[in-house]
JSON list of C-alpha atoms in Angstrom, two decimals:
[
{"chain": "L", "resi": 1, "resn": "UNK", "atom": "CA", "xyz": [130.35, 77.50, -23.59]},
{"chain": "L", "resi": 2, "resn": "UNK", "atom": "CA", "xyz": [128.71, 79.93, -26.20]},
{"chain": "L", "resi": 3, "resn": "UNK", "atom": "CA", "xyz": [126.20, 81.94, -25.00]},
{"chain": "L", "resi": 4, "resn": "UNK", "atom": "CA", "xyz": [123.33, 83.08, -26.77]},
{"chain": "L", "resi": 5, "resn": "UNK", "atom": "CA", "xyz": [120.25, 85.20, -25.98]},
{"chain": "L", "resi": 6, "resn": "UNK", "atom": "CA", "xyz": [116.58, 85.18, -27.20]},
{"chain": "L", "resi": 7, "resn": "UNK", "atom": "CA", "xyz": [112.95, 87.04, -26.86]},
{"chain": "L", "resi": 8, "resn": "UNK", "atom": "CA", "xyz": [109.85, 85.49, -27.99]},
{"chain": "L", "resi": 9, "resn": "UNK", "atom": "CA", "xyz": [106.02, 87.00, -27.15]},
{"chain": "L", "resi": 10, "resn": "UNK", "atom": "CA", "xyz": [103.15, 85.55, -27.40]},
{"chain": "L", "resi": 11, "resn": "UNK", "atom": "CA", "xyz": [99.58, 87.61, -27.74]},
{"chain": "L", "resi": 12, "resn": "UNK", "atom": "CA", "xyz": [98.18, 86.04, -24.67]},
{"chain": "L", "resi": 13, "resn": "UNK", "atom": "CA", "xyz": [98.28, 86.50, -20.72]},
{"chain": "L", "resi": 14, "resn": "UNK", "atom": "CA", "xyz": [101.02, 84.77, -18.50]},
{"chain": "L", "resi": 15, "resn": "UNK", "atom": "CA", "xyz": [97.60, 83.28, -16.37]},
{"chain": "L", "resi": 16, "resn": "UNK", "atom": "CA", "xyz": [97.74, 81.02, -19.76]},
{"chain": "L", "resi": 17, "resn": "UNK", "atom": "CA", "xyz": [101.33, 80.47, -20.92]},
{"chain": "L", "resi": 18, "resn": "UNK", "atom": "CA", "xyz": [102.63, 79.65, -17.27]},
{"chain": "L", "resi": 19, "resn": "UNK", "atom": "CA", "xyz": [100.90, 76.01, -16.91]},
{"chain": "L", "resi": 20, "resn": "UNK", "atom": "CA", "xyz": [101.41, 75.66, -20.80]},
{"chain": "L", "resi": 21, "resn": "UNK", "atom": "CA", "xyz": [105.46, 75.68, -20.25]},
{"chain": "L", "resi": 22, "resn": "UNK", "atom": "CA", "xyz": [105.24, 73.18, -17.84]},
{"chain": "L", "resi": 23, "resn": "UNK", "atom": "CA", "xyz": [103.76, 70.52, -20.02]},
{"chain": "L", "resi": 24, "resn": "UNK", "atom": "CA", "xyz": [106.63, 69.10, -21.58]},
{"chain": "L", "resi": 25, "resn": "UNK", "atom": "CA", "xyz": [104.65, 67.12, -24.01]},
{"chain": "L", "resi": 26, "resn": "UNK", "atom": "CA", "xyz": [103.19, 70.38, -25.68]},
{"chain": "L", "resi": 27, "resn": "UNK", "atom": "CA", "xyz": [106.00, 72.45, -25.02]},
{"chain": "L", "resi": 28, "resn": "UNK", "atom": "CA", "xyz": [108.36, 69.86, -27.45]},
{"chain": "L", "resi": 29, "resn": "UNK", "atom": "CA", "xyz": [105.41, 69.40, -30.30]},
{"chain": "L", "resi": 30, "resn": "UNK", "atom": "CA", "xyz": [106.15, 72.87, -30.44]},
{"chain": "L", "resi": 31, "resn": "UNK", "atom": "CA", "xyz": [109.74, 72.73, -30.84]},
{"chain": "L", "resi": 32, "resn": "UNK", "atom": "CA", "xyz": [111.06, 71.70, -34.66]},
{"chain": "L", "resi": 33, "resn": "UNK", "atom": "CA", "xyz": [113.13, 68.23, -34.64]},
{"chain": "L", "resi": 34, "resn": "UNK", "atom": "CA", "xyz": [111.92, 67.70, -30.83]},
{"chain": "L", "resi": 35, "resn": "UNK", "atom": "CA", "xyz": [109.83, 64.92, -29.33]},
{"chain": "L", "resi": 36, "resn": "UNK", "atom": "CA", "xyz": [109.70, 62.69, -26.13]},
{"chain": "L", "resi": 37, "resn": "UNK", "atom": "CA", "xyz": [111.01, 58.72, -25.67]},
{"chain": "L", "resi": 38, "resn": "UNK", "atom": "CA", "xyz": [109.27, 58.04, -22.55]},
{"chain": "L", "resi": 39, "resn": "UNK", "atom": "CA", "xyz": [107.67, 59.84, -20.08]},
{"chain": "L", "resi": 40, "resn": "UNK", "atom": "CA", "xyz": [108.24, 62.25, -17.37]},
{"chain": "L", "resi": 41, "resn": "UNK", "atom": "CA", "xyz": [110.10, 61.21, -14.30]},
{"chain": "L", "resi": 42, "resn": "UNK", "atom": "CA", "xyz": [109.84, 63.79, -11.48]},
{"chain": "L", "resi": 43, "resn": "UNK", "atom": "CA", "xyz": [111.81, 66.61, -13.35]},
{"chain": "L", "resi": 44, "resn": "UNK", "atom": "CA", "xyz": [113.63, 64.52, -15.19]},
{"chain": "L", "resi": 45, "resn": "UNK", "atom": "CA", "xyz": [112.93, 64.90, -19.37]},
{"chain": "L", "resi": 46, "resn": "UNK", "atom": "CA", "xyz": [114.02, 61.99, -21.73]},
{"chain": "L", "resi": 47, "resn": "UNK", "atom": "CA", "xyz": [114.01, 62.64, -25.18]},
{"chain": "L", "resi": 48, "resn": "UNK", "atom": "CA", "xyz": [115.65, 62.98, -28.62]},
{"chain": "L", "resi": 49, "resn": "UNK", "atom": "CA", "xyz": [115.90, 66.00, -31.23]},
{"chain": "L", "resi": 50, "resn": "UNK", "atom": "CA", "xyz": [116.60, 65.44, -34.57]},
{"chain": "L", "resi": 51, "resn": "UNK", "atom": "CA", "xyz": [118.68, 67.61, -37.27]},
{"chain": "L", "resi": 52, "resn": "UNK", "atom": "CA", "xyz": [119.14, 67.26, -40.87]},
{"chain": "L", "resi": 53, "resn": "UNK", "atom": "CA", "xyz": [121.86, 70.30, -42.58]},
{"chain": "L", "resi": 54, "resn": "UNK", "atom": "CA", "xyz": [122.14, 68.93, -46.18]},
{"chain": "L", "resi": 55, "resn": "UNK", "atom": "CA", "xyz": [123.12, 64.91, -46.76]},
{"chain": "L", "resi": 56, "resn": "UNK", "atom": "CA", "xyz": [124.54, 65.17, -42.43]},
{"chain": "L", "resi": 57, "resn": "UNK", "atom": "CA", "xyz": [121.47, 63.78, -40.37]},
{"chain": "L", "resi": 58, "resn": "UNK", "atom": "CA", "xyz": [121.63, 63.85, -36.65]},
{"chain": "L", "resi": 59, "resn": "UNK", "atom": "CA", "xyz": [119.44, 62.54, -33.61]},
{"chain": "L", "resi": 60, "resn": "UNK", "atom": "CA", "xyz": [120.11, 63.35, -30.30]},
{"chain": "L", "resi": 61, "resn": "UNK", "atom": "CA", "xyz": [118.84, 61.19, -27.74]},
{"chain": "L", "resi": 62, "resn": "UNK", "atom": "CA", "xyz": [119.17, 62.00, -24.17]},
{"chain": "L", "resi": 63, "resn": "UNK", "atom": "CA", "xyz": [117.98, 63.35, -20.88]},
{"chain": "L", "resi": 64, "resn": "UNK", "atom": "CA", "xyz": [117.58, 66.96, -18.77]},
{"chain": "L", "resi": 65, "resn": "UNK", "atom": "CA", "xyz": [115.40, 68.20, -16.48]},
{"chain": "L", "resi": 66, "resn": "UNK", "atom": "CA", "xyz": [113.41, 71.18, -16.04]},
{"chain": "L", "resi": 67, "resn": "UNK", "atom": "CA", "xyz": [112.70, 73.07, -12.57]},
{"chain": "L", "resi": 68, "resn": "UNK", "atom": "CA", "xyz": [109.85, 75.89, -12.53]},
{"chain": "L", "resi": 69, "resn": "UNK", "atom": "CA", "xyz": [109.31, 78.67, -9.73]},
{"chain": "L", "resi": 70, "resn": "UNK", "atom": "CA", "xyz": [106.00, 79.40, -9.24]},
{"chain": "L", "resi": 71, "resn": "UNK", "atom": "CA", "xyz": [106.63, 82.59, -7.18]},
{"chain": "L", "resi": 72, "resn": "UNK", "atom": "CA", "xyz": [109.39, 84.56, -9.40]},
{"chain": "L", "resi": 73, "resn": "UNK", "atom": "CA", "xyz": [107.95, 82.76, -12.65]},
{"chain": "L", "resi": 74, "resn": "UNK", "atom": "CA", "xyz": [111.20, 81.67, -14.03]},
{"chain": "L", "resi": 75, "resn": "UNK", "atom": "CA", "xyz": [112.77, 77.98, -14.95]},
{"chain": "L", "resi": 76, "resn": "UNK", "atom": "CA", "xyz": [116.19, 76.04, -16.17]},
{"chain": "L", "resi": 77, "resn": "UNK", "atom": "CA", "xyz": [116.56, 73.39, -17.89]},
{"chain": "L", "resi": 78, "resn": "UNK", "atom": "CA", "xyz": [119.52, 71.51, -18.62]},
{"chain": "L", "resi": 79, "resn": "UNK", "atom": "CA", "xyz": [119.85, 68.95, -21.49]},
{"chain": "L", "resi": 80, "resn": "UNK", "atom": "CA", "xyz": [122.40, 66.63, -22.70]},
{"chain": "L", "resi": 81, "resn": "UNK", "atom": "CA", "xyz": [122.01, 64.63, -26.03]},
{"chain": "L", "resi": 82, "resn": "UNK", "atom": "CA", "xyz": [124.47, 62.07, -27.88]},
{"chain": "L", "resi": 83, "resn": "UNK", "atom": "CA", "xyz": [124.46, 60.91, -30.79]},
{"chain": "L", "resi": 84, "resn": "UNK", "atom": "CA", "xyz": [126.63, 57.30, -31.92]},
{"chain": "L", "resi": 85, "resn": "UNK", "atom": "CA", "xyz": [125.93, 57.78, -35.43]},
{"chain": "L", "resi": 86, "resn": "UNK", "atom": "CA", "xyz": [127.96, 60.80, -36.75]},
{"chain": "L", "resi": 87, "resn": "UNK", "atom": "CA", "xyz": [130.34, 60.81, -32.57]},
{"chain": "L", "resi": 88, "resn": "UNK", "atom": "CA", "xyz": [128.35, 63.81, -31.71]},
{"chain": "L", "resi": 89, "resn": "UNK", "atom": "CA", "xyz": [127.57, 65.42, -28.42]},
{"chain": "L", "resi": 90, "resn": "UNK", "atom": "CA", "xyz": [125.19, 68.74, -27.29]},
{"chain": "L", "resi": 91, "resn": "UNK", "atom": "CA", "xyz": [124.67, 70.17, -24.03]},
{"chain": "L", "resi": 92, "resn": "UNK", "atom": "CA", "xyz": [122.48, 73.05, -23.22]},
{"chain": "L", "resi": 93, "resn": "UNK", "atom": "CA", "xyz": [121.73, 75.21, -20.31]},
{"chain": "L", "resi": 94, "resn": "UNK", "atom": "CA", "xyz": [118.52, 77.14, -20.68]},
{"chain": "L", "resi": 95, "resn": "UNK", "atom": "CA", "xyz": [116.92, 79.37, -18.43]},
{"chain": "L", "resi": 96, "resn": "UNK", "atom": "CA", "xyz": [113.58, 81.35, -18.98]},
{"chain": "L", "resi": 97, "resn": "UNK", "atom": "CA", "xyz": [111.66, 84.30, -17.51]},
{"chain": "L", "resi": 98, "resn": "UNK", "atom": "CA", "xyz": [108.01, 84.44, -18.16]},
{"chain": "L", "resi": 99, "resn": "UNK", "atom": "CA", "xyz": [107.00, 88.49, -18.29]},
{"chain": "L", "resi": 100, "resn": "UNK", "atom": "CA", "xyz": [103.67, 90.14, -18.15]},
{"chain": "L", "resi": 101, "resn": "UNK", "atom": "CA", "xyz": [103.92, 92.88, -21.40]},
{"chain": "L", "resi": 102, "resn": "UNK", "atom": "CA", "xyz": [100.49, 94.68, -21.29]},
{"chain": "L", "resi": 103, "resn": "UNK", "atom": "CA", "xyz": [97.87, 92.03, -22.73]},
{"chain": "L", "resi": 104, "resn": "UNK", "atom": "CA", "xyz": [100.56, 89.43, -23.68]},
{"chain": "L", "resi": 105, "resn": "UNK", "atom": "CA", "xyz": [103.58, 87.58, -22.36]},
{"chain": "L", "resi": 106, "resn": "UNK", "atom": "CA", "xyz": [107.47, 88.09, -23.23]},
{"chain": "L", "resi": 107, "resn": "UNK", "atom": "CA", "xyz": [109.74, 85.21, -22.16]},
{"chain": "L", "resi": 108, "resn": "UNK", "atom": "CA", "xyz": [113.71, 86.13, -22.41]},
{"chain": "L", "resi": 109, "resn": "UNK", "atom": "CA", "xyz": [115.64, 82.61, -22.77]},
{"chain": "L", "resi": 110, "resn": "UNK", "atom": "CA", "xyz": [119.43, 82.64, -21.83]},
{"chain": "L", "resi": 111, "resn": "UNK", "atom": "CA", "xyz": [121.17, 79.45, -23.50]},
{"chain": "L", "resi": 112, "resn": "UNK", "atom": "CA", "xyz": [124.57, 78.12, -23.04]},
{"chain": "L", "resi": 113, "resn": "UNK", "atom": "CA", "xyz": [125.69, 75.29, -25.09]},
{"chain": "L", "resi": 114, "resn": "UNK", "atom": "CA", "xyz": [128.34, 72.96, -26.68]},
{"chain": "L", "resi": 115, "resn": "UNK", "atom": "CA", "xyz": [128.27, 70.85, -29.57]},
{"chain": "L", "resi": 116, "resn": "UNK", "atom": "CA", "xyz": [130.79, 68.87, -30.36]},
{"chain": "L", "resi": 117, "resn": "UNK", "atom": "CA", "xyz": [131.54, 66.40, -33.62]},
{"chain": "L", "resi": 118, "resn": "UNK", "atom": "CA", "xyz": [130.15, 66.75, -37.47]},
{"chain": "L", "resi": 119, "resn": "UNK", "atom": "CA", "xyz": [128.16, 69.83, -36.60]},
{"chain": "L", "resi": 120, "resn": "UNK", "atom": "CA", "xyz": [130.22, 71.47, -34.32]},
{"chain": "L", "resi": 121, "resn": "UNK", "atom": "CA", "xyz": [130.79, 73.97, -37.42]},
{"chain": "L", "resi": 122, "resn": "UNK", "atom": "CA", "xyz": [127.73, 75.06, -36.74]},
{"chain": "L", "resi": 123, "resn": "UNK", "atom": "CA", "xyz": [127.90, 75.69, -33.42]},
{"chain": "L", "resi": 124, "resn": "UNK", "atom": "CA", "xyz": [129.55, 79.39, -33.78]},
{"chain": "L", "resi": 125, "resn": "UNK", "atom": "CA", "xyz": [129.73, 82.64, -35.51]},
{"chain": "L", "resi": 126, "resn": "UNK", "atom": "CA", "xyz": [126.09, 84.14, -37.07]},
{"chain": "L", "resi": 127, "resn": "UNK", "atom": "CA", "xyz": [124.87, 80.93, -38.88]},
{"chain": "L", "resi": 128, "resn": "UNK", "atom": "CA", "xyz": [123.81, 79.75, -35.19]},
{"chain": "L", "resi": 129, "resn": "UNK", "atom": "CA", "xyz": [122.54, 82.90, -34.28]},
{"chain": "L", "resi": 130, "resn": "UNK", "atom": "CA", "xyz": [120.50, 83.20, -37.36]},
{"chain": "L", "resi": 131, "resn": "UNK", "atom": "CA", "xyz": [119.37, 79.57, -36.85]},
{"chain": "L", "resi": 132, "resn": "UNK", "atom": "CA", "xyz": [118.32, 80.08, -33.48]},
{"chain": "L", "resi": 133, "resn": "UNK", "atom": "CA", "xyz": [116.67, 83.29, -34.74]},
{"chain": "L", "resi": 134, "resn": "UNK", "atom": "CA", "xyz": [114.47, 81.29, -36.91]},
{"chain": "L", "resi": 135, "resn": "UNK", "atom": "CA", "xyz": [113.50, 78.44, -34.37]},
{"chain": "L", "resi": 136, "resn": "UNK", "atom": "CA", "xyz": [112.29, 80.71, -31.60]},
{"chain": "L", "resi": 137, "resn": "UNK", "atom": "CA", "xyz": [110.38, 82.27, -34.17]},
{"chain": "L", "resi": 138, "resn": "UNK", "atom": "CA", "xyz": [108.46, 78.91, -35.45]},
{"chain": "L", "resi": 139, "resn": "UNK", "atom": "CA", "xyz": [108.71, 77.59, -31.63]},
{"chain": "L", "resi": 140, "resn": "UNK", "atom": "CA", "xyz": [106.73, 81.04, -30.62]},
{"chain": "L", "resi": 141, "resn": "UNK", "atom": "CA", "xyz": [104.06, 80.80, -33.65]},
{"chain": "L", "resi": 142, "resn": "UNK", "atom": "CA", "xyz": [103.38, 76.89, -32.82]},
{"chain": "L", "resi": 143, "resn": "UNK", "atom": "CA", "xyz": [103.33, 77.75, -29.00]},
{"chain": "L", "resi": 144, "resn": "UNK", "atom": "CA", "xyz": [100.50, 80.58, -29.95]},
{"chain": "L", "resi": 145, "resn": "UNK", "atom": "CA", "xyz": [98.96, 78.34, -31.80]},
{"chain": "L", "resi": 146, "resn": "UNK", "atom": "CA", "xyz": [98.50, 75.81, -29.05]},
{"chain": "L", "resi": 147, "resn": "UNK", "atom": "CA", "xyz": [97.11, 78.29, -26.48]},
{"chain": "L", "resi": 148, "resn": "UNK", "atom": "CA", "xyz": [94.60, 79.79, -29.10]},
{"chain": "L", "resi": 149, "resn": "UNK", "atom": "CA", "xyz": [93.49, 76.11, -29.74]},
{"chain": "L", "resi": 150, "resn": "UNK", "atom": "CA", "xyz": [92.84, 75.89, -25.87]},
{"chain": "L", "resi": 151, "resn": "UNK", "atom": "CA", "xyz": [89.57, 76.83, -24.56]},
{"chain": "L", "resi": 152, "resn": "UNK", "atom": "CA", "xyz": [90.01, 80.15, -22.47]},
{"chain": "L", "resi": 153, "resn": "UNK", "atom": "CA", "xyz": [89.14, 79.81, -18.50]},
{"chain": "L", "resi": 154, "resn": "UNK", "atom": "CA", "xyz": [86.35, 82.13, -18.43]},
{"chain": "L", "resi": 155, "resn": "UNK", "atom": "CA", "xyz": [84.48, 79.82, -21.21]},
{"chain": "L", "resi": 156, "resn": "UNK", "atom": "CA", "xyz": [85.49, 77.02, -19.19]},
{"chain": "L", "resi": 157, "resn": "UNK", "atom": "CA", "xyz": [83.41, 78.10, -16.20]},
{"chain": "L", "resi": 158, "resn": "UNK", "atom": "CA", "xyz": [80.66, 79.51, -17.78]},
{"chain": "L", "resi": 159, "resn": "UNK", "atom": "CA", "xyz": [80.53, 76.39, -19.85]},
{"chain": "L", "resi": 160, "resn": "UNK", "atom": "CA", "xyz": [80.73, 74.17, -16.45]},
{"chain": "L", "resi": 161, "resn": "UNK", "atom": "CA", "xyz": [77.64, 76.61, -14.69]},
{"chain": "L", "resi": 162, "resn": "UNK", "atom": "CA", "xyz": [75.54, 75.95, -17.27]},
{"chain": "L", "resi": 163, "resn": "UNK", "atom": "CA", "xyz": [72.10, 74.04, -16.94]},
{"chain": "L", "resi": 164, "resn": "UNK", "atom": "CA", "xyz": [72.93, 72.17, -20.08]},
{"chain": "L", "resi": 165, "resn": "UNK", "atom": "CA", "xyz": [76.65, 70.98, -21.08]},
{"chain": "L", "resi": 166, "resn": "UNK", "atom": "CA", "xyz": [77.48, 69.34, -24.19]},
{"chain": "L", "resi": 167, "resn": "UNK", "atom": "CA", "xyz": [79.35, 67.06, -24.31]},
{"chain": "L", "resi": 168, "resn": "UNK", "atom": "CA", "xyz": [83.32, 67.72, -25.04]},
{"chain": "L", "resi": 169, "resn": "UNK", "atom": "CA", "xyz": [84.45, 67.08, -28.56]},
{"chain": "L", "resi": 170, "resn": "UNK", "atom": "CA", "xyz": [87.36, 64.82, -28.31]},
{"chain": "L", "resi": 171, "resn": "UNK", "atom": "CA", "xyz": [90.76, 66.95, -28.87]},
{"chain": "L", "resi": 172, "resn": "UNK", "atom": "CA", "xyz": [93.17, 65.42, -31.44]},
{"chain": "L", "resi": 173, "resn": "UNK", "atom": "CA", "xyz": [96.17, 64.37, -30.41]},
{"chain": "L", "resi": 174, "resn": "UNK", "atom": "CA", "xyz": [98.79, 66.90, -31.07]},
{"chain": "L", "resi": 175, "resn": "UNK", "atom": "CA", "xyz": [100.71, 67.22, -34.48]},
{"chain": "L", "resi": 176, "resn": "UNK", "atom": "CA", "xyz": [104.53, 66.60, -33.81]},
{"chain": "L", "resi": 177, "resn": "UNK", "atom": "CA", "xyz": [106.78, 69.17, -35.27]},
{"chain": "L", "resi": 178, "resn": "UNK", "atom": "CA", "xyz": [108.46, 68.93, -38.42]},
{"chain": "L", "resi": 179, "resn": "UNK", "atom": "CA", "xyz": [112.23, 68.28, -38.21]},
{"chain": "L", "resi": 180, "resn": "UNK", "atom": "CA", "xyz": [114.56, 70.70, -38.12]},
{"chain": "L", "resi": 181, "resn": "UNK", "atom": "CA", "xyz": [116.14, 71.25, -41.21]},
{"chain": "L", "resi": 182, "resn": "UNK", "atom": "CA", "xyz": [119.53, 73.34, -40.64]},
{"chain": "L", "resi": 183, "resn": "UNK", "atom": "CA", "xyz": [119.87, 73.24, -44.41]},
{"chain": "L", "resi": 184, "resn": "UNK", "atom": "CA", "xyz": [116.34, 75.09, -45.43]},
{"chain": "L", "resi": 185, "resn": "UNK", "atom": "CA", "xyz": [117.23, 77.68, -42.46]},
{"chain": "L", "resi": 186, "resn": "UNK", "atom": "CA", "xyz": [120.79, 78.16, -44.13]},
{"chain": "L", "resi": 187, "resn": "UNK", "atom": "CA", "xyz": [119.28, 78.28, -47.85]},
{"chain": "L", "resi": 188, "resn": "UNK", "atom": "CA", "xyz": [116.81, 80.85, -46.21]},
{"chain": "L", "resi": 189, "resn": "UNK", "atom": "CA", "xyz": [119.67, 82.91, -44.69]},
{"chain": "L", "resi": 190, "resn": "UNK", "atom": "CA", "xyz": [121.20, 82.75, -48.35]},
{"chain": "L", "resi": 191, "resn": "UNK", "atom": "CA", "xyz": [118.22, 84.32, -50.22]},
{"chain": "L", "resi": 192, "resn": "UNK", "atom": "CA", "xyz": [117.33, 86.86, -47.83]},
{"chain": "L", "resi": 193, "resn": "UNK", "atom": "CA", "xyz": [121.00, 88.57, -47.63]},
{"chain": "L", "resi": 194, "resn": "UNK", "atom": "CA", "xyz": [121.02, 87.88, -51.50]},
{"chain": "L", "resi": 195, "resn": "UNK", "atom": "CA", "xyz": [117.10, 90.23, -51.60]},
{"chain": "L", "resi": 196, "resn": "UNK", "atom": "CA", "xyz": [118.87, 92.94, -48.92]},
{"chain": "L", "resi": 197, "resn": "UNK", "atom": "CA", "xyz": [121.93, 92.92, -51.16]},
{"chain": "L", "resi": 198, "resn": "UNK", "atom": "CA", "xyz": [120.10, 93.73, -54.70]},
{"chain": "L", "resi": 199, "resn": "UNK", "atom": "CA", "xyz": [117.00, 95.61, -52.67]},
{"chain": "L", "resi": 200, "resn": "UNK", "atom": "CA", "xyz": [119.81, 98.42, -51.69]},
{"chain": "L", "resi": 201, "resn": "UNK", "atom": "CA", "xyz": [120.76, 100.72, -54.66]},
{"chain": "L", "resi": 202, "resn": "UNK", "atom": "CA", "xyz": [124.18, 102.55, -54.21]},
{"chain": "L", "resi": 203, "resn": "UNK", "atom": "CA", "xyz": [123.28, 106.47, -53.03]},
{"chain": "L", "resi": 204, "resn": "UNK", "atom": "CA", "xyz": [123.15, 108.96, -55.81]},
{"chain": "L", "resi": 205, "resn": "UNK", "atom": "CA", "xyz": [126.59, 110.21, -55.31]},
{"chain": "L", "resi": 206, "resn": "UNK", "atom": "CA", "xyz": [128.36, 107.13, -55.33]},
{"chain": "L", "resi": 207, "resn": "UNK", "atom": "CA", "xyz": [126.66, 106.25, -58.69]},
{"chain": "L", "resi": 208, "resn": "UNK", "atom": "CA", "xyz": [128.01, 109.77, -60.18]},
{"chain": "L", "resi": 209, "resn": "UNK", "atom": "CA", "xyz": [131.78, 108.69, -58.66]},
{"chain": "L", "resi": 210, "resn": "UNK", "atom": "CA", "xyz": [131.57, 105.52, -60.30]},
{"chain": "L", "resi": 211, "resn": "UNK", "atom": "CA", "xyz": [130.48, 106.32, -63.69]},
{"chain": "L", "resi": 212, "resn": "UNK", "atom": "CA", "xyz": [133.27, 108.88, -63.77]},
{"chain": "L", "resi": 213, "resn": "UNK", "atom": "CA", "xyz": [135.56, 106.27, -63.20]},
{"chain": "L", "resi": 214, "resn": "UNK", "atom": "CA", "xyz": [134.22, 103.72, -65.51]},
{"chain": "L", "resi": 215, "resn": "UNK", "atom": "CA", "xyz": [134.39, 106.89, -67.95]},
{"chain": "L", "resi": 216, "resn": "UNK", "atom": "CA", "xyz": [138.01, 107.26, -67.22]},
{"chain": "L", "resi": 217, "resn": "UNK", "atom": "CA", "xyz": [138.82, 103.09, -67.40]},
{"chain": "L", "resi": 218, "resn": "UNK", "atom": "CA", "xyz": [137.36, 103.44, -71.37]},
{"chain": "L", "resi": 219, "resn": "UNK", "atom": "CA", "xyz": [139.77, 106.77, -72.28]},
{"chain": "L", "resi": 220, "resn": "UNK", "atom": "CA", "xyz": [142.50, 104.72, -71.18]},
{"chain": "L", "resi": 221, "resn": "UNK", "atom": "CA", "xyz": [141.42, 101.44, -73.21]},
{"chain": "L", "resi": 222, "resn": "UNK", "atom": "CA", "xyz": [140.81, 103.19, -76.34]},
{"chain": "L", "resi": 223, "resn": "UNK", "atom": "CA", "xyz": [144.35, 105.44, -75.88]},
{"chain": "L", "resi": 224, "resn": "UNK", "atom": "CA", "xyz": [142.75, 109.32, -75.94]},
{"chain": "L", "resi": 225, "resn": "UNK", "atom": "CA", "xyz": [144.14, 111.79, -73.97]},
{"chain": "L", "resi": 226, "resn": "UNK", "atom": "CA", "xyz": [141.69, 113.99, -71.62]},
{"chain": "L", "resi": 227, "resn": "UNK", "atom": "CA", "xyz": [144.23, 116.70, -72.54]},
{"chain": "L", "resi": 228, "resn": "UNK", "atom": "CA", "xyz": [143.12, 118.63, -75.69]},
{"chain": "L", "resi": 229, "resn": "UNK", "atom": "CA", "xyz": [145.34, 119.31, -78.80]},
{"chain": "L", "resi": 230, "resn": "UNK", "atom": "CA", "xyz": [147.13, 122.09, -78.66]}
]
């Protein structure tokens, strides 16, 4: 199984983004192309994530589960997803460590997986590192997002001590996350190596080496010598 590694940090303490990962509603709103068929069962996860790469649209359905320890502050989860449509299969192993860094949080994800089927092309080489790049990236802004929307604990209790207490505005239900759209992050890769490629003049000396040569191509054309006349 390919193995790939990712970081992700988040500007807020690991008092807050502990309980957060273990909502598995919020935690797949956050997650591009993710969302939930039915409820949670125990540990036991069922739901679906949807790609689109181009005119090739995918939906995994499926089921995992997800185990959390409280005391070392780590989890796995393990997935499994088919999809009858395009005779496609994905299976993931993930497992997380949640890190207090100074006022903030790191969490270092370790993920095995196979995909097998139409996007199984996919599945290897940088164009799935890049892609995964990009979706713990978005994953990491909407999961900051969602704590900063969350009232903080200490406002919490001083809000609950007071003599008078408004009453709570009602939250809106959360936003799901937009599909993920392999083709947009590929496009994306395309630009950006196109921007580093024409952002990076040659160096001065190279310049000088080719000109001489592009000096030497156009004697040749035109038939003079770089010998003089006797």
């Amino acid at each position: 199984m390919p193995t790939m590694t990712q970081t992700l940090a988040v500007n807020f303490p690991r008092a807050r983004v502990w309980p957060l990962l273990g909502d598995v509603e919020q935690v797949m709103s956050c997650m591009p192309g993710a969302s939930l068929t039915k409820p949670r069962e125990g540990d036991r996860i069922f739901g679906q994530m949807r790609v689109k790469l181009g005119p090739i649209a995918a939906a995994f359905a499926g089921e995992g589960t997800l185990t959390m320890d409280e005391a070392t502050h780590t989890g796995v989860i393990h997935g499994q997803g088919t999809d009858p449509k395009n005779n496609s299969r994905a299976k993931a192993d993930v497992t997380f460590a949640v890190v207090e860094e100074g006022p903030g949080t790191r969490i270092d994800l370790t993920v095995d997986f196979t995909l097998t089927g139409v996007l199984a092309q996919f599945s290897r080489g940088a164009i799935v590192q890049e892609i995964a790049n990009r979706l713990t990236a978005e994953f990491a802004r909407n999961l900051e997002a969602k704590l900063a929307a969350t009232a903080p604990v200490a406002e919490e209790e001083a809000a609950a001590s007071s003599d008078v207490v408004a009453a709570p505005a009602p939250e809106p239900s959360p936003a799901p996350a937009k599909e993920l759209n392999a083709g947009n992050l590929l496009w994306s890769m395309l630009k950006d190596w196109l921007r580093k490629l024409f952002s990076n003049p040659l160096p001065s000396g190279e310049r000088v080496v080719r000109r001489a040569g592009e000096g030497d191509a156009r004697g040749g054309a035109s038939g003079k010598s770089a010998t003089p006349s006797p």
